[in-house]
Coordinates of C-alpha atoms and ligand atoms in Angstrom, one line a residue:
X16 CA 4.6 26.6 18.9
X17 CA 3.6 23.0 18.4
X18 CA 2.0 22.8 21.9
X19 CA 0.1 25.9 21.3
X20 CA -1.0 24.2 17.8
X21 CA -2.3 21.5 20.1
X22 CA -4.0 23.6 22.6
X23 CA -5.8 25.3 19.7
X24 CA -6.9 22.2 18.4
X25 CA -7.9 20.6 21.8
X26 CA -6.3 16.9 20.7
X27 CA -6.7 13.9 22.3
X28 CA -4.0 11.7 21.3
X29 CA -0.7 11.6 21.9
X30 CA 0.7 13.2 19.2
X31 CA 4.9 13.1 20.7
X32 CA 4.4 9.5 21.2
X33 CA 3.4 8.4 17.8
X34 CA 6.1 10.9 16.4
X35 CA 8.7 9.2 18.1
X36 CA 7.3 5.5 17.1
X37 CA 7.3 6.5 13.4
X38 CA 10.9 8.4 13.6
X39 CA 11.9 5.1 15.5
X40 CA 10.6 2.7 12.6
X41 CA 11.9 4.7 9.9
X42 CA 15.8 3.6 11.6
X43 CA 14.9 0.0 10.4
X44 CA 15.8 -0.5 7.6
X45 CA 17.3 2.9 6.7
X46 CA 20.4 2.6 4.7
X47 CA 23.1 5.5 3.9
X48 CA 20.8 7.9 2.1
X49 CA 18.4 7.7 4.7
X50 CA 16.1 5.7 2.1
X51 CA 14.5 3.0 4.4
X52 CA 13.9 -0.4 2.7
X53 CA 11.8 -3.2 4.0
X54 CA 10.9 -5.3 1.2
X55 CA 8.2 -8.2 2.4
X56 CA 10.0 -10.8 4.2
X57 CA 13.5 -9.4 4.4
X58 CA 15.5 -9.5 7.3
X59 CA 14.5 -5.5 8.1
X60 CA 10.8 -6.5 7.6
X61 CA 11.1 -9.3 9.6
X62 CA 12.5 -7.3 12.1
X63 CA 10.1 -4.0 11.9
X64 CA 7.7 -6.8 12.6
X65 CA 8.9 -7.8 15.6
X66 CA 9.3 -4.3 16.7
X67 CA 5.9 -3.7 16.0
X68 CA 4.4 -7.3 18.0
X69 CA 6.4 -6.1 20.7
X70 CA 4.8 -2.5 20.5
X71 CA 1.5 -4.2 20.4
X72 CA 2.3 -6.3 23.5
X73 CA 3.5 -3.5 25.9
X74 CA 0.4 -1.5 24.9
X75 CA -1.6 -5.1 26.0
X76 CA -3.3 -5.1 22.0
X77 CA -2.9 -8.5 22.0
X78 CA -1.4 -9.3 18.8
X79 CA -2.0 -11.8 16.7
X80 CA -0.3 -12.4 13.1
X81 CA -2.4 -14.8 10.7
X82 CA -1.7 -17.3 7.7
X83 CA -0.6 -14.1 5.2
X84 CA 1.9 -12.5 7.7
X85 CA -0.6 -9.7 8.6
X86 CA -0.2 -8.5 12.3
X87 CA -2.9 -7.1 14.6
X88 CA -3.9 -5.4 17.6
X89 CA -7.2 -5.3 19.1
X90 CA -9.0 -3.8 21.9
X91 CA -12.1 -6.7 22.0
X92 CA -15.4 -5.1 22.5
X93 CA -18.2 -5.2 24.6
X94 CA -20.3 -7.3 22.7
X95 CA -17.7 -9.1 20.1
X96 CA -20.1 -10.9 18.0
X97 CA -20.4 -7.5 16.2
X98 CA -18.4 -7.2 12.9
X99 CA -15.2 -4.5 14.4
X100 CA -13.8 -1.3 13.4
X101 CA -10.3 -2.1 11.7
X102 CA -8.0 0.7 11.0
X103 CA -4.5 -0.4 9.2
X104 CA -1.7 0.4 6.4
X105 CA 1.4 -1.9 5.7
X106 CA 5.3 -1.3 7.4
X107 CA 6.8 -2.7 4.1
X108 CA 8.4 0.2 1.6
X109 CA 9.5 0.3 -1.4
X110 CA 13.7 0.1 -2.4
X111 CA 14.7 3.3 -0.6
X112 CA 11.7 4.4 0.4
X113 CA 10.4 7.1 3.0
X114 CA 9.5 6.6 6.8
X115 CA 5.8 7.5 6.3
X116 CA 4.2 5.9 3.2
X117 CA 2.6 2.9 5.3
X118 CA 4.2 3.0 8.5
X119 CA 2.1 6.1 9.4
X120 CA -1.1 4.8 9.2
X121 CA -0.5 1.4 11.4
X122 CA 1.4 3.4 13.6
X123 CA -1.4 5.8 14.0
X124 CA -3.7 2.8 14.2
X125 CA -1.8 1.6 17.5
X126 CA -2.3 5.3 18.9
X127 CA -6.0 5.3 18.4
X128 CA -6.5 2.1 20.7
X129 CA -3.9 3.4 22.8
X130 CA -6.0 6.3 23.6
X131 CA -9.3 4.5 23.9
X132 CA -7.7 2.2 26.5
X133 CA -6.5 5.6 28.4
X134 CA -9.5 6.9 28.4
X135 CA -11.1 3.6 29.4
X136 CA -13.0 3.4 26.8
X137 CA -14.6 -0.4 26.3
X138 CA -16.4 -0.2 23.1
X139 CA -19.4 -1.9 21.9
X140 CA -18.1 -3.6 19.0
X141 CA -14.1 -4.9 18.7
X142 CA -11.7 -2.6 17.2
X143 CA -8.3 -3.5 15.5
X144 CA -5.1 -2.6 14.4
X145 CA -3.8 -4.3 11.1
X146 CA -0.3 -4.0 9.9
X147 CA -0.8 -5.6 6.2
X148 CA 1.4 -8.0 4.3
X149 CA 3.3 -6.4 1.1
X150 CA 1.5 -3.3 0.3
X151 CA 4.0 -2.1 -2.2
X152 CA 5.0 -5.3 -4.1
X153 CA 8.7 -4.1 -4.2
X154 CA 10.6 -7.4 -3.8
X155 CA 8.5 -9.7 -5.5
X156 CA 7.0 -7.3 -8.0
X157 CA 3.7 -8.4 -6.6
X158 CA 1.9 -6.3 -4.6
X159 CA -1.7 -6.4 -1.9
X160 CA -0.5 -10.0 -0.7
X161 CA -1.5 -9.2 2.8
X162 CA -5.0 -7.4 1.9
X163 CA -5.9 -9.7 -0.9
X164 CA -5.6 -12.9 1.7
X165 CA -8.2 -11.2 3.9
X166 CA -10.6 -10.8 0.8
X167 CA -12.5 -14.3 0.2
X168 CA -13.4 -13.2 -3.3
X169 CA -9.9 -12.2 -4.0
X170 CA -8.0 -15.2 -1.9
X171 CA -8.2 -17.4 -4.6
X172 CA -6.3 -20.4 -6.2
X173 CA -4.7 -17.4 -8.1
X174 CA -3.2 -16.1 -5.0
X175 CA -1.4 -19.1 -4.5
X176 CA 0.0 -19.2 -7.6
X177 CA 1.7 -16.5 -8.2
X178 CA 2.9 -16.7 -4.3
X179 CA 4.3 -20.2 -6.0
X180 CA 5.3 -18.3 -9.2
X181 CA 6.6 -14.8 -8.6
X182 CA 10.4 -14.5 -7.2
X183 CA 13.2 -11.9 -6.6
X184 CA 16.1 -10.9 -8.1
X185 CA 18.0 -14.0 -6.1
X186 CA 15.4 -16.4 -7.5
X187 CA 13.6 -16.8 -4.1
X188 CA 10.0 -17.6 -4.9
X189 CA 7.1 -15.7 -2.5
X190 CA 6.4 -19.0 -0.9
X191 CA 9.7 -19.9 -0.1
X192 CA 10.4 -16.5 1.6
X193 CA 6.8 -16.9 3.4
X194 CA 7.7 -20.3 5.0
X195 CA 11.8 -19.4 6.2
X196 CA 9.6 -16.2 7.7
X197 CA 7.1 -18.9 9.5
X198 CA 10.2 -20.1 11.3
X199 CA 11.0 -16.3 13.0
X200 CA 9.5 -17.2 15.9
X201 CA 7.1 -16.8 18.2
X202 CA 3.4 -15.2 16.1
X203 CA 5.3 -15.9 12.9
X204 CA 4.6 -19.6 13.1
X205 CA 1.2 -18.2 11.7
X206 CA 2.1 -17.6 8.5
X207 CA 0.7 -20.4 6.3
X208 CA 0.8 -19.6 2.4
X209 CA 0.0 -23.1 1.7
X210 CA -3.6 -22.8 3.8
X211 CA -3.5 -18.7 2.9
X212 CA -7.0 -18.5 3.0
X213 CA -7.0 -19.3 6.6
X214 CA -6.7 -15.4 7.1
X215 CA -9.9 -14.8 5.0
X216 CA -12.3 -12.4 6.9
X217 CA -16.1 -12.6 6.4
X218 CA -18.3 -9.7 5.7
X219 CA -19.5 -9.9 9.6
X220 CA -15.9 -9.9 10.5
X221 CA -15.5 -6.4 9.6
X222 CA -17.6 -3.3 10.0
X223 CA -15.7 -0.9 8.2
X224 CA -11.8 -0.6 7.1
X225 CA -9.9 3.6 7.5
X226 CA -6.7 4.3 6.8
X227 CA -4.7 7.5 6.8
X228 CA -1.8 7.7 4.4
X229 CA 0.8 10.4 3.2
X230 CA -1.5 12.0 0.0
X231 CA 1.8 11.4 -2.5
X232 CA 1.0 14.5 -4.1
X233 CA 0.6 18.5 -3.9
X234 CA -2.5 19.0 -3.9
X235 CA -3.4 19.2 -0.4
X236 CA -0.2 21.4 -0.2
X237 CA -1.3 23.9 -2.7
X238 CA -4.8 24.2 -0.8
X239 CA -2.4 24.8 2.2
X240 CA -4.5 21.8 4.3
X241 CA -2.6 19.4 6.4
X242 CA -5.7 16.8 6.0
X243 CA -8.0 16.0 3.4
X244 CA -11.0 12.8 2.6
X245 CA -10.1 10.9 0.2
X246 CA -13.7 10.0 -2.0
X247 CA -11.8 7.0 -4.0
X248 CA -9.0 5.4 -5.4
X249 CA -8.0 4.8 -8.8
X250 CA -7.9 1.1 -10.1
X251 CA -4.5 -0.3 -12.0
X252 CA -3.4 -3.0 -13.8
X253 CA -0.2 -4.3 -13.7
X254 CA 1.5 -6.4 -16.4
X255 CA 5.4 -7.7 -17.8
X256 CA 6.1 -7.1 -21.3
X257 CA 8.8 -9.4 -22.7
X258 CA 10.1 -8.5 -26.3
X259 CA 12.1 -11.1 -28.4
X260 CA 14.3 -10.3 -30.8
X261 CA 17.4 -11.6 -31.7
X262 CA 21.2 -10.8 -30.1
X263 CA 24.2 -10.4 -32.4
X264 CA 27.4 -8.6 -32.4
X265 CA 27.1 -4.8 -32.6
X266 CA 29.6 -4.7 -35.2
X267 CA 29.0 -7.0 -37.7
X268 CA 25.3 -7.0 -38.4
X269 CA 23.6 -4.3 -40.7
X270 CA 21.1 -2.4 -39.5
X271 CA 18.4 -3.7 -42.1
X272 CA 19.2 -7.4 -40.7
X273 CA 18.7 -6.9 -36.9
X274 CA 15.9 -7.6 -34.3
X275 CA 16.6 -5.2 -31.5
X276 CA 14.7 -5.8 -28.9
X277 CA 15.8 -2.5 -26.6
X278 CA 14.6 -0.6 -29.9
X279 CA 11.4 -2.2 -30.5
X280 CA 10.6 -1.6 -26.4
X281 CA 11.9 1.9 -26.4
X282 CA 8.9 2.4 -29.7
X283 CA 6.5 0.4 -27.4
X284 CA 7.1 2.6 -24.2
X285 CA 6.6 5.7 -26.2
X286 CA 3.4 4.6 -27.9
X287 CA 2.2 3.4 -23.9
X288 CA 3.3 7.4 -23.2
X289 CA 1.6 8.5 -25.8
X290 CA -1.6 6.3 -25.6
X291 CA -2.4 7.9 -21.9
X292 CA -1.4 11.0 -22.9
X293 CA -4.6 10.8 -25.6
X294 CA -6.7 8.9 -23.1
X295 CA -9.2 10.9 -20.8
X296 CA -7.4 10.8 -17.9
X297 CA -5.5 7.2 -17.5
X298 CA -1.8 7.2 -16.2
X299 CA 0.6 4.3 -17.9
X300 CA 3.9 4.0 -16.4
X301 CA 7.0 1.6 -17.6
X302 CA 9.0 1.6 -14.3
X303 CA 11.3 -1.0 -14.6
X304 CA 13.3 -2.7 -18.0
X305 CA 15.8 -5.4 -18.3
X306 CA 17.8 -5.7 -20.9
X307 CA 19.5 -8.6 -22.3
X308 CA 22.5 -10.2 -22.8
X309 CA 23.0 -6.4 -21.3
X310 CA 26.4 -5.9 -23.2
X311 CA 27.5 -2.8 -24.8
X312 CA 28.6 -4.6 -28.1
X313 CA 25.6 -7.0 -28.3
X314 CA 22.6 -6.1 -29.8
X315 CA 19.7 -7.1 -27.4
X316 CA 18.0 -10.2 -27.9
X317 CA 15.5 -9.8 -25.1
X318 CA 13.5 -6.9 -23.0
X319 CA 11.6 -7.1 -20.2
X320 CA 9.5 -4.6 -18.8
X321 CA 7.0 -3.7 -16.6
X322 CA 3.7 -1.9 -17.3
X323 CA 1.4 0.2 -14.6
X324 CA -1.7 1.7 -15.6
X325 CA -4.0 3.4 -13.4
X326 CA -7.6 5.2 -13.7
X327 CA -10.1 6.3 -11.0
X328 CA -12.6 5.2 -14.3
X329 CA -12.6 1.8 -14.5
X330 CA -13.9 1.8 -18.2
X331 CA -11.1 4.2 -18.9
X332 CA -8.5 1.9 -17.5
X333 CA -9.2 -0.8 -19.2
X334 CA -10.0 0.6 -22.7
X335 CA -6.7 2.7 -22.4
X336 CA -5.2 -0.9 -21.7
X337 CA -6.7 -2.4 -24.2
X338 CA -5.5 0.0 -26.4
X339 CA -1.8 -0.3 -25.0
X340 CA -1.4 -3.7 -25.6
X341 CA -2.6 -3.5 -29.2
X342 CA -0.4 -1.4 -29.6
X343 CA 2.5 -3.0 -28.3
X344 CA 1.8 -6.7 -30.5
X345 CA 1.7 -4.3 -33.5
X346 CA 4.8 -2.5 -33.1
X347 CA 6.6 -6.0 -32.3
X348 CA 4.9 -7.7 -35.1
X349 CA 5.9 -4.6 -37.6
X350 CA 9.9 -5.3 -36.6
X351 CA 9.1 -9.3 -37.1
X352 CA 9.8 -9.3 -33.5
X353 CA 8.1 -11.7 -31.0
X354 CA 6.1 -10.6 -27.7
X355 CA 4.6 -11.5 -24.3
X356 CA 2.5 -9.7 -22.0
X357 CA 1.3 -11.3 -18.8
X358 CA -0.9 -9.6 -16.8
X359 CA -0.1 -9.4 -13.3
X360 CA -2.7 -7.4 -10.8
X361 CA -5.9 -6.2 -11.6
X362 CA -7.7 -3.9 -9.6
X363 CA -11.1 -1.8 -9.9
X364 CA -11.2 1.4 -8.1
X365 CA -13.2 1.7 -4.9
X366 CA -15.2 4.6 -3.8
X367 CA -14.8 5.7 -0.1
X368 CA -18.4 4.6 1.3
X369 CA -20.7 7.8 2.5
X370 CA -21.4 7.1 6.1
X371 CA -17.5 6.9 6.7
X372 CA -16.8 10.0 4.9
X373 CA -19.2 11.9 6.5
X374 CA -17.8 10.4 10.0
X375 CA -14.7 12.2 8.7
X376 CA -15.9 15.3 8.0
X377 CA -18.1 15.5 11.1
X378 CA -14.6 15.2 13.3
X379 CA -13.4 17.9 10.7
X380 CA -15.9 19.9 11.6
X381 CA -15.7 19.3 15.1
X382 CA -12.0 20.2 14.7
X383 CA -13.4 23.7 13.4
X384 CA -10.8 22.3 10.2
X385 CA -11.9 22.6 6.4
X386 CA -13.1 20.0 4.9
X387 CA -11.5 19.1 1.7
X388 CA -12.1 16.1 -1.0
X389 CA -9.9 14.7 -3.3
X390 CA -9.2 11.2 -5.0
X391 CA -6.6 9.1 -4.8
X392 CA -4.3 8.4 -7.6
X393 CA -2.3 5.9 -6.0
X394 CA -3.0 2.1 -4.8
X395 CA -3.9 1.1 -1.3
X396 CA -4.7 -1.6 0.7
X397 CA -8.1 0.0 1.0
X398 CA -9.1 -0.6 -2.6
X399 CA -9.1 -4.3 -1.8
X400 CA -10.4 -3.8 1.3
X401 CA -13.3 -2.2 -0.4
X402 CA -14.7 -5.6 -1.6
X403 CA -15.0 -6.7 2.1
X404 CA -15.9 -3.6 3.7
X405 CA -17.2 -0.2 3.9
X406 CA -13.7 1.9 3.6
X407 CA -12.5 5.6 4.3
X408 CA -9.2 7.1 4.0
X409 CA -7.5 10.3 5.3
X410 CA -5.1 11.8 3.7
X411 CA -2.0 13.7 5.3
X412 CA -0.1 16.2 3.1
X413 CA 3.2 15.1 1.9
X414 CA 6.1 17.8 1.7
X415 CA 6.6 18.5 -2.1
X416 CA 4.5 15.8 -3.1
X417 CA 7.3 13.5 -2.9
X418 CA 6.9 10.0 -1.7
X419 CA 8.7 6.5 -2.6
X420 CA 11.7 8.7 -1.4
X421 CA 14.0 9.3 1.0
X422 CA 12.9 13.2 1.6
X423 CA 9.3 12.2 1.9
X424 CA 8.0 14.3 4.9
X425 CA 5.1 15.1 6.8
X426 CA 5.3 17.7 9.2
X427 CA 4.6 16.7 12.9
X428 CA 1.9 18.9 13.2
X429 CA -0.1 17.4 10.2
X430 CA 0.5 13.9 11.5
X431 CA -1.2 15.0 14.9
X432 CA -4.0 16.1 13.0
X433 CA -4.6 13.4 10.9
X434 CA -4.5 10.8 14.1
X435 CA -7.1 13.1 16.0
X436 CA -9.4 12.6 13.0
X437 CA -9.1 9.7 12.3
X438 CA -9.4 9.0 16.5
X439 CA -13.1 10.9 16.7
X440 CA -13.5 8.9 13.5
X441 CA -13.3 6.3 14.6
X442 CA -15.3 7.2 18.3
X443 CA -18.3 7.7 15.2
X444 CA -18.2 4.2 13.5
X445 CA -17.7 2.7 16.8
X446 CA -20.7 4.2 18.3
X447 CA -22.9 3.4 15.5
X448 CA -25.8 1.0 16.0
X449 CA -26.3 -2.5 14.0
X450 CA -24.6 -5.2 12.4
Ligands
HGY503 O1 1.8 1.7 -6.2 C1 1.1 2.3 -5.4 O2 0.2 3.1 -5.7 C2 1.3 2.1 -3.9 O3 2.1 3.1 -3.4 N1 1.8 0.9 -3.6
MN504 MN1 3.7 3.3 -1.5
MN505 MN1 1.4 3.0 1.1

């Protein structure tokens, strides 16, 4: 049945060989749910890493990792002074996360130069693989690391400091995890986050960045498509709320005397729920809370939390945050209760350029497949990207819409898909003319 699928579709790639890469991947780092977790600079990063160089040597890509931990694969062109054709996700995940979200779209990177070099295809202009530092942010609760170092605009004094700044729940700091990873070995002497902005690319650098991710939602599913073109991605900001109050014993304090801090935030996260509920289409999310002393028969003195809001509208997004944190200094200043917020990330949304999505539609086409449009409601490295670079994104249905998941699933036969068009893809933007 799958073979007949194939036939039908007349594919070029090896769809069984990237299959059995991704299945392969998904064992590192896969713990006793079958959640896989590789969190930037762990030990199972560090060693999905070094599974992935050594993928990249046997299929001769010549790797190379730079000064923010990102790892390529290239097939130089022809004529290499033209700016190349990269194509790239990230192999980190989240804490027990899937085997597709990321991995998929490097991995379907490699598969695409793989077939070009089959074919003996030498293109015009250089075309890379990237496997990108810390897409998801998980370990550090800082995300884009990888991405963001590639963006001169972006790699900033401000990257640095919050490398310096941000830490896990050990107390590591980004940097220090960075520079014990420089010591891995061979390609990981690279990494540099005191000279970070070695790894900056220049607009000539880069023609145009694709990537093909797991959509993270149903609606692909419910138009029964295996692929869809993604026309942009919606921006977010990302901030920690801490709320001070005042601890005291459970039992002795009246309820008229106390500043609760778990109370105040649970009023703040419902007036965030409530704020994007009214808004014209912004998402606010409070994903994570610490409380503290964290005692059943203490009041809490202290709540930290974090806060994710996300628009495709940027003038949405930040009116709706705006509106949030207003909201959140009055309710703390109501219960005579100090606060904090410290934005984190900020990030506009990016729209997918044209002449790449109509390179994606023309190998639909070709395909004799739909074509089908729809945004993106969750982050990529491509929304960063987009401030170097022309970008385009494919999308792959996900089973159930579930992702950041153990059961997130793509079926073998929409992964196949989504690697041939993103291969005649990129055969388009490669044969295209001009700096
Ligand atoms: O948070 C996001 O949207 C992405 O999955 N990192
Ligand atoms: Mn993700
Ligand atoms: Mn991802």
């Amino acid at each position: 049945m799958i073979e007949n699928f194939m036939e039908s579709l007349n594919v070029t790639i090896d769809a069984n060989r990237l299959w059995n890469l991704l299945m392969d991947l998904g064992k590192i780092g896969e713990g006793d749910n079958a959640g896989v977790t590789r969190t930037s600079f762990d030990q199972k990063d560090i060693e999905a890493r070094k599974w992935f160089l050594k993928l990249l040597e046997q299929a001769e890509l010549s790797p190379y990792m730079d000064a923010a931990g990102n790892i390529f694969g290239q097939i130089i062109g022809k004529n290499p002074e033209l700016p190349a054709i990269l194509i790239g996700s990230h192999l980190d995940t989240v804490n027990s996360g899937g085997r597709f979200d990321g991995a998929m779209g490097v991995l379907m990177g490699v598969e695409v130069l793989r077939t070009l070099k089959e074919k003996g295809i030498q293109p015009e202009r250089t075309i890379k693989v990237v496997s990108l530092t810390d897409e998801e942010g998980a370990r550090f609760d800082y995300a884009f690391v990888g991405s963001t170092a590639l963006v001169e605009t972006e790699c900033s004094e401000k990257l640095k400091e919050n490398l310096a700044s941000a830490t896990d729940k050990d107390g590591i700091s980004y940097l220090e995890a960075m520079k014990q990873a420089s010591l891995a070995g061979e390609y990981f002497n690279q990494i540099n986050p005191d000279f970070i902005e070695q790894a900056q690319l220049g607009k000539n650098d880069v023609k145009a960045y694709l990537e093909v991710h797991i959509e993270q939602g149903k609606v692909l599913e419910n138009e029964d498509l295996a692929v869809g073109i993604v026309t942009g991605i919606s921006g977010g900001e990302w901030a920690e709320v801490t709320i001070m109050g005042e601890a005291g014993h459970a039992g002795t304090i009246g309820m008229k005397e106390r500043k609760d801090a778990l109370t105040a935030a649970a009023e703040c996260i419902l007036a965030i729920e409530k704020i994007a509920q009214d808004s014209s289409g912004s998402v606010a999310t409070v994903g994570k809370l610490e409380v503290k002393p964290g005692s059943s028969n203490v009041i809490p003195g202290r709540v930290e939390f974090t806060l994710d809001v996300r628009d495709i509208s940027n003038e949405c997004r930040l009116s709706t945050v705006t509106e949030i944190y207003d909201s959140i200094r009055t309710i703390a200043a109501n219960r005579g209760l100090g606060c904090e917020i410290r934005p984190v990330q900020s990030l506009s949304s990016v729209m997918s350029s044209p002449s790449v999505m109509k390179a994606v539609k023309d190998s639909l086409q070709e395909l004799q497949y739909p074509v089908y449009e729809l945004p993106s409601g969750a982050a990529h490295d491509a929304m960063v990207l987009g401030k170097l670079t022309d970008i385009g994104m494919i999308f792959v249905r996900s089973q159930s819409g579930i992702s950041h998941h153990p059961d997130e699933w793509s079926t073998f036969e929409d992964v196949a898909l989504g690697c041939e068009v993103l291969f005649r893809t990129t055969l388009k933007l490669l044969s295209t003319s001009g700096q």
